[in-house]
Amino acid sequence: MTLRPARIEDCPALTDLVMRSKAHWGYDAAFMESCREELAVTPERLATQPCFVLERDGKPAGIWALDLSGAVPEVALMFADPAHIGTGMGRILWQHMTAELRRLGQGRVQLDADPNAEPFYERMGCRQIGTHTSPSTGRVLKRYEADAAVVLTTKSLILRCYTPGEDEALYPIMSDPVTMRFWPQPYDREGVANWVSRWIESYAENGYGRWAMLDRETGQRIGDAGLIRTVLMGQEVIDLGYIIHHPYWRQGYAVEAAAAIRDHSFEVLCLPRLVANMAHDHTGSARVAEKVGMVKVAEFDNPRNRNIRTFFYVLDNPNAAP
């Protein structure tokens, strides 16, 4: 699968995809005709709205577009080919779109949801903020808003970008000697402040970094997870890491977060390879790596962590070109 900007020559095929996707929910011909102008992918749309195509096997499988003309960006299009509805294409489109919002410096996005799409948007973390009457069909639709700082939403977790000043909330976790027992040492306040600043800079530079991990239901801070561009064993790598606060150990959070980050890395960021490293006696972390498909390929003495024996795990992107 690949994601690329839509081109003018794509317009007829993409309009057909959008209309077929909308009709999938059983709307009659008269209704479909009433919203054709609103949904059409035209050269004029491409000239004014960011618009990306998700391709599978060289054919369009999905599309998203953003209307940036208002005070808050609006989802103009978010459609998957009917053959791919329910296969995860929508999640990939949503995550790619919110990544673009963050790149553009936008913090929020709003949308009017087709009733059939409401469960999807709610799974993506959208919350209802009101209703709005569709100008093309006259239907009253639920209006939603989402936080563009949210990178991933899973069954139990929210992973979102850090914001300036968040180090105080993170400090109790990263200063805890039990939680940080496999690290060189617990972090002091300055170290936590530098940690947060580092990832805010990484979002702008790389499009990813480490993210705050929150309980989806309660909002309670559970830990930290994400991606680090670094050098290990003489190689430039992207390291998948996770810190779970010790009261939440052995509840499956690390595996849930790591699996979501793996999928995001390969499907949305299109990274060719991920690695993980952990102290030889950190059996829990090694199990997490193995459960998300990683394979141990080497061991080394880690100069960044007291020269202790360290395991090195690797996972290649199965979708990457050979």
Short mmCIF file of C-alpha atoms in Angstrom, two decimals:
data_model
loop_
_atom_site.label_atom_id
_atom_site.label_comp_id
_atom_site.label_asym_id
_atom_site.label_seq_id
_atom_site.Cartn_x
_atom_site.Cartn_y
_atom_site.Cartn_z
CA MET A 1 0.00 0.00 0.00
CA THR A 2 1.14 3.52 -0.76
CA LEU A 3 -0.15 7.00 0.03
CA ARG A 4 0.42 9.82 -2.44
CA PRO A 5 -1.08 13.20 -3.37
CA ALA A 6 -4.03 13.00 -5.74
CA ARG A 7 -3.38 14.14 -9.32
CA ILE A 8 -5.71 15.82 -11.81
CA GLU A 9 -5.80 12.71 -13.99
CA ASP A 10 -7.11 10.76 -10.97
CA CYS A 11 -10.26 12.86 -10.66
CA PRO A 12 -12.73 10.64 -12.60
CA ALA A 13 -11.58 7.43 -10.86
CA LEU A 14 -11.58 9.06 -7.43
CA THR A 15 -15.04 10.57 -7.91
CA ASP A 16 -16.27 7.11 -8.89
CA LEU A 17 -14.66 5.63 -5.75
CA VAL A 18 -16.27 8.24 -3.49
CA MET A 19 -19.72 7.79 -5.01
CA ARG A 20 -19.52 3.99 -4.82
CA SER A 21 -18.39 4.21 -1.21
CA LYS A 22 -21.29 6.50 -0.31
CA ALA A 23 -23.81 4.32 -2.18
CA HIS A 24 -22.52 1.26 -0.28
CA TRP A 25 -24.84 2.25 2.58
CA GLY A 26 -27.99 1.81 0.50
CA TYR A 27 -28.76 5.35 -0.60
CA ASP A 28 -31.03 5.66 -3.64
CA ALA A 29 -30.14 7.30 -6.94
CA ALA A 30 -31.92 10.56 -6.14
CA PHE A 31 -30.02 10.99 -2.86
CA MET A 32 -26.71 10.18 -4.50
CA GLU A 33 -27.31 12.74 -7.22
CA SER A 34 -28.12 15.39 -4.61
CA CYS A 35 -24.67 15.08 -3.04
CA ARG A 36 -22.61 14.49 -6.19
CA GLU A 37 -21.41 18.09 -6.45
CA GLU A 38 -20.36 18.11 -2.79
CA LEU A 39 -18.42 14.83 -3.13
CA ALA A 40 -16.85 15.15 -6.59
CA VAL A 41 -13.07 15.11 -6.83
CA THR A 42 -12.30 17.93 -9.25
CA PRO A 43 -9.22 19.86 -10.36
CA GLU A 44 -10.62 22.82 -8.42
CA ARG A 45 -10.71 20.73 -5.23
CA LEU A 46 -7.15 19.55 -5.73
CA ALA A 47 -6.01 23.14 -6.25
CA THR A 48 -7.36 24.27 -2.86
CA GLN A 49 -7.47 21.20 -0.60
CA PRO A 50 -4.77 18.74 0.51
CA CYS A 51 -5.96 15.44 -0.98
CA PHE A 52 -4.25 12.05 -0.74
CA VAL A 53 -4.93 8.67 -2.34
CA LEU A 54 -4.30 5.32 -0.68
CA GLU A 55 -3.33 2.79 -3.36
CA ARG A 56 -3.37 -0.97 -3.07
CA ASP A 57 -1.91 -3.10 -5.86
CA GLY A 58 -1.63 0.06 -7.94
CA LYS A 59 -5.34 0.93 -7.70
CA PRO A 60 -7.09 3.60 -5.59
CA ALA A 61 -8.42 2.06 -2.38
CA GLY A 62 -9.22 5.20 -0.40
CA ILE A 63 -9.05 8.97 -0.32
CA TRP A 64 -9.00 11.84 2.15
CA ALA A 65 -9.22 15.61 1.63
CA LEU A 66 -9.09 18.60 3.97
CA ASP A 67 -10.85 21.94 3.68
CA LEU A 68 -8.50 24.53 5.24
CA SER A 69 -10.56 27.60 4.39
CA GLY A 70 -12.16 28.02 7.83
CA ALA A 71 -10.82 28.78 11.29
CA VAL A 72 -10.71 25.02 12.01
CA PRO A 73 -9.81 22.48 9.29
CA GLU A 74 -12.68 20.36 8.02
CA VAL A 75 -12.66 16.79 6.73
CA ALA A 76 -13.92 17.25 3.17
CA LEU A 77 -13.58 13.61 2.07
CA MET A 78 -12.81 10.38 3.90
CA PHE A 79 -13.78 7.32 1.87
CA ALA A 80 -12.60 3.77 1.30
CA ASP A 81 -13.45 1.65 -1.72
CA PRO A 82 -16.43 -0.59 -0.80
CA ALA A 83 -14.24 -3.67 -1.33
CA HIS A 84 -11.98 -2.45 1.49
CA ILE A 85 -14.54 -1.17 4.00
CA GLY A 86 -13.92 -2.91 7.31
CA THR A 87 -10.34 -3.90 6.47
CA GLY A 88 -8.53 -1.09 8.29
CA MET A 89 -8.20 1.26 5.31
CA GLY A 90 -10.18 3.95 7.13
CA ARG A 91 -7.79 3.88 10.08
CA ILE A 92 -4.80 4.30 7.77
CA LEU A 93 -6.47 7.22 5.99
CA TRP A 94 -7.37 8.90 9.28
CA GLN A 95 -3.89 8.54 10.77
CA HIS A 96 -2.26 9.86 7.61
CA MET A 97 -4.62 12.84 7.53
CA THR A 98 -3.98 13.77 11.18
CA ALA A 99 -0.22 13.46 10.58
CA GLU A 100 -0.61 16.01 7.77
CA LEU A 101 -2.59 18.27 10.10
CA ARG A 102 0.24 18.18 12.63
CA ARG A 103 2.76 18.93 9.88
CA LEU A 104 0.66 21.96 8.93
CA GLY A 105 0.62 23.12 12.57
CA GLN A 106 -3.11 22.48 13.00
CA GLY A 107 -4.36 21.26 16.37
CA ARG A 108 -7.99 20.37 15.63
CA VAL A 109 -10.19 19.04 12.86
CA GLN A 110 -13.99 18.97 12.52
CA LEU A 111 -16.45 17.03 10.37
CA ASP A 112 -20.10 16.23 9.76
CA ALA A 113 -20.52 12.46 9.95
CA ASP A 114 -22.73 10.30 7.79
CA PRO A 115 -24.76 8.23 10.31
CA ASN A 116 -23.16 5.05 8.98
CA ALA A 117 -19.68 6.46 9.69
CA GLU A 118 -20.35 7.65 13.25
CA PRO A 119 -18.93 4.48 14.91
CA PHE A 120 -15.74 4.80 12.86
CA TYR A 121 -15.14 8.42 13.81
CA GLU A 122 -15.83 7.68 17.45
CA ARG A 123 -13.27 4.84 17.34
CA MET A 124 -10.78 7.35 15.93
CA GLY A 125 -11.31 9.48 19.04
CA CYS A 126 -13.75 12.07 17.68
CA ARG A 127 -16.26 13.61 20.09
CA GLN A 128 -19.61 15.10 19.17
CA ILE A 129 -19.78 18.90 19.52
CA GLY A 130 -23.23 19.51 18.02
CA THR A 131 -25.24 19.01 14.86
CA HIS A 132 -25.22 20.56 11.40
CA THR A 133 -27.65 20.55 8.48
CA SER A 134 -26.13 19.25 5.25
CA PRO A 135 -26.41 21.91 2.53
CA SER A 136 -26.73 19.27 -0.20
CA THR A 137 -29.24 16.85 1.33
CA GLY A 138 -30.89 18.77 4.16
CA ARG A 139 -30.13 15.99 6.65
CA VAL A 140 -29.21 16.89 10.23
CA LEU A 141 -25.83 15.27 10.88
CA LYS A 142 -23.77 14.89 14.03
CA ARG A 143 -20.83 17.29 14.10
CA TYR A 144 -17.57 15.96 15.51
CA GLU A 145 -14.21 17.36 16.52
CA ALA A 146 -10.89 15.55 17.00
CA ASP A 147 -7.60 16.53 18.60
CA ALA A 148 -4.92 16.39 15.89
CA ALA A 149 -2.26 15.83 18.58
CA VAL A 150 -3.68 12.32 19.04
CA VAL A 151 -1.51 10.01 16.96
CA LEU A 152 -3.07 6.63 17.76
CA THR A 153 -6.23 5.41 19.45
CA THR A 154 -6.49 1.73 20.41
CA LYS A 155 -9.01 -0.29 22.37
CA SER A 156 -7.55 0.83 25.70
CA LEU A 157 -5.06 3.60 24.93
CA ILE A 158 -4.50 7.03 23.48
CA LEU A 159 -1.02 7.94 22.23
CA ARG A 160 -0.65 11.67 21.66
CA CYS A 161 2.07 14.24 21.10
CA TYR A 162 3.65 15.96 24.06
CA THR A 163 3.02 19.67 24.59
CA PRO A 164 5.29 22.27 26.21
CA GLY A 165 5.17 22.11 30.00
CA GLU A 166 4.01 18.51 30.14
CA ASP A 167 7.17 17.37 31.93
CA GLU A 168 5.61 17.92 35.37
CA ALA A 169 2.87 15.39 34.63
CA LEU A 170 5.42 12.89 33.25
CA TYR A 171 7.95 13.34 36.07
CA PRO A 172 6.31 10.90 38.57
CA ILE A 173 6.69 8.09 36.02
CA MET A 174 10.19 8.73 34.73
CA SER A 175 11.61 9.48 38.19
CA ASP A 176 10.20 6.26 39.69
CA PRO A 177 13.03 3.81 40.53
CA VAL A 178 10.86 0.73 39.94
CA THR A 179 9.50 1.88 36.58
CA MET A 180 12.97 2.93 35.42
CA ARG A 181 14.94 0.03 36.88
CA PHE A 182 16.18 -1.15 33.48
CA TRP A 183 17.37 2.33 32.45
CA PRO A 184 20.73 3.83 33.44
CA GLN A 185 18.97 5.73 36.23
CA PRO A 186 15.65 7.46 36.94
CA TYR A 187 15.30 10.90 35.40
CA ASP A 188 15.50 14.11 37.39
CA ARG A 189 13.28 17.09 36.61
CA GLU A 190 15.72 18.57 34.13
CA GLY A 191 16.03 15.23 32.37
CA VAL A 192 12.25 14.87 32.02
CA ALA A 193 11.97 18.44 30.71
CA ASN A 194 14.65 17.68 28.12
CA TRP A 195 12.84 14.44 27.21
CA VAL A 196 9.62 16.29 26.41
CA SER A 197 11.43 19.05 24.49
CA ARG A 198 13.35 16.47 22.45
CA TRP A 199 10.17 14.83 21.18
CA ILE A 200 8.42 18.10 20.38
CA GLU A 201 11.42 18.93 18.19
CA SER A 202 11.34 15.42 16.66
CA TYR A 203 7.69 15.78 15.60
CA ALA A 204 8.67 18.75 13.44
CA GLU A 205 11.90 17.18 12.17
CA ASN A 206 10.86 13.56 11.62
CA GLY A 207 7.07 13.42 11.83
CA TYR A 208 7.27 11.10 14.85
CA GLY A 209 8.89 10.71 18.26
CA ARG A 210 7.91 9.43 21.68
CA TRP A 211 4.31 10.03 22.72
CA ALA A 212 2.33 10.27 25.94
CA MET A 213 0.40 7.09 26.70
CA LEU A 214 -3.00 7.58 28.34
CA ASP A 215 -5.82 5.29 29.43
CA ARG A 216 -8.54 5.87 26.85
CA GLU A 217 -11.40 5.63 29.34
CA THR A 218 -10.00 7.57 32.30
CA GLY A 219 -7.30 9.77 30.77
CA GLN A 220 -4.87 8.47 33.38
CA ARG A 221 -1.21 8.68 32.30
CA ILE A 222 0.15 5.13 31.90
CA GLY A 223 3.55 5.74 30.34
CA ASP A 224 5.41 6.74 27.21
CA ALA A 225 5.96 5.00 23.86
CA GLY A 226 7.00 5.75 20.32
CA LEU A 227 9.86 5.98 17.87
CA ILE A 228 13.44 7.21 18.24
CA ARG A 229 15.80 7.87 15.34
CA THR A 230 19.16 6.83 16.76
CA VAL A 231 22.35 4.81 16.20
CA LEU A 232 22.68 1.28 17.61
CA MET A 233 25.45 -1.20 16.85
CA GLY A 234 26.86 1.27 14.34
CA GLN A 235 23.59 1.45 12.39
CA GLU A 236 21.20 4.34 11.91
CA VAL A 237 17.89 2.87 13.06
CA ILE A 238 14.39 3.75 14.19
CA ASP A 239 13.87 2.25 17.61
CA LEU A 240 10.42 1.31 18.90
CA GLY A 241 10.37 1.90 22.65
CA TYR A 242 7.89 1.80 25.51
CA ILE A 243 7.88 2.75 29.19
CA ILE A 244 4.94 1.50 31.25
CA HIS A 245 4.55 2.86 34.79
CA HIS A 246 4.95 -0.10 37.14
CA PRO A 247 1.38 -0.04 38.59
CA TYR A 248 0.23 -0.92 35.03
CA TRP A 249 2.68 -3.75 34.30
CA ARG A 250 1.38 -7.11 33.07
CA GLN A 251 -1.92 -5.69 31.79
CA GLY A 252 -1.10 -5.85 28.08
CA TYR A 253 -0.61 -2.13 27.56
CA ALA A 254 2.92 -2.40 26.14
CA VAL A 255 1.90 -4.98 23.53
CA GLU A 256 -1.19 -2.97 22.57
CA ALA A 257 0.85 0.21 22.16
CA ALA A 258 3.76 -1.48 20.36
CA ALA A 259 1.46 -3.24 17.88
CA ALA A 260 -0.32 0.01 17.06
CA ILE A 261 3.00 1.85 16.62
CA ARG A 262 4.30 -0.97 14.40
CA ASP A 263 1.27 -0.73 12.12
CA HIS A 264 1.42 3.07 12.03
CA SER A 265 5.13 2.96 11.23
CA PHE A 266 4.72 0.59 8.30
CA GLU A 267 1.32 1.61 6.88
CA VAL A 268 1.28 5.38 7.43
CA LEU A 269 4.91 6.46 7.87
CA CYS A 270 6.13 3.79 5.39
CA LEU A 271 9.28 3.13 7.44
CA PRO A 272 11.35 0.23 6.07
CA ARG A 273 12.43 -1.29 9.39
CA LEU A 274 11.94 -1.04 13.14
CA VAL A 275 14.28 -2.21 15.88
CA ALA A 276 14.01 -2.58 19.63
CA ASN A 277 16.62 -3.00 22.31
CA MET A 278 16.41 -3.94 25.96
CA ALA A 279 18.60 -5.11 28.83
CA HIS A 280 19.22 -8.87 28.75
CA ASP A 281 17.26 -9.36 31.98
CA HIS A 282 14.26 -7.26 30.90
CA THR A 283 12.24 -10.32 29.96
CA GLY A 284 8.96 -8.43 29.85
CA SER A 285 10.24 -6.01 27.21
CA ALA A 286 11.67 -8.88 25.16
CA ARG A 287 8.29 -10.65 25.22
CA VAL A 288 6.59 -7.49 23.96
CA ALA A 289 9.03 -7.27 21.02
CA GLU A 290 8.43 -10.92 20.16
CA LYS A 291 4.65 -10.59 20.40
CA VAL A 292 4.65 -7.83 17.78
CA GLY A 293 6.74 -9.93 15.41
CA MET A 294 10.28 -8.83 16.16
CA VAL A 295 13.20 -11.27 16.05
CA LYS A 296 16.38 -11.06 18.11
CA VAL A 297 19.33 -10.81 15.75
CA ALA A 298 22.21 -9.76 18.01
CA GLU A 299 23.49 -8.95 21.48
CA PHE A 300 25.85 -6.13 22.44
CA ASP A 301 27.27 -4.35 25.46
CA ASN A 302 25.42 -1.06 25.59
CA PRO A 303 27.67 1.93 26.35
CA ARG A 304 24.56 4.08 26.92
CA ASN A 305 23.28 1.78 29.65
CA ARG A 306 26.15 0.86 31.98
CA ASN A 307 27.66 -1.44 29.31
CA ILE A 308 25.19 -4.13 30.27
CA ARG A 309 24.38 -6.95 27.87
CA THR A 310 21.59 -5.79 25.56
CA PHE A 311 19.34 -7.66 23.15
CA PHE A 312 18.79 -6.23 19.65
CA TYR A 313 15.50 -7.03 17.86
CA VAL A 314 14.50 -6.28 14.24
CA LEU A 315 11.30 -6.23 12.20
CA ASP A 316 11.22 -5.36 8.48
CA ASN A 317 8.24 -3.72 6.82
CA PRO A 318 6.51 -6.50 4.85
CA ASN A 319 5.08 -3.90 2.46
CA ALA A 320 8.43 -2.31 1.62
CA ALA A 321 9.72 -2.58 -1.93
CA PRO A 322 12.52 -5.18 -2.27
#
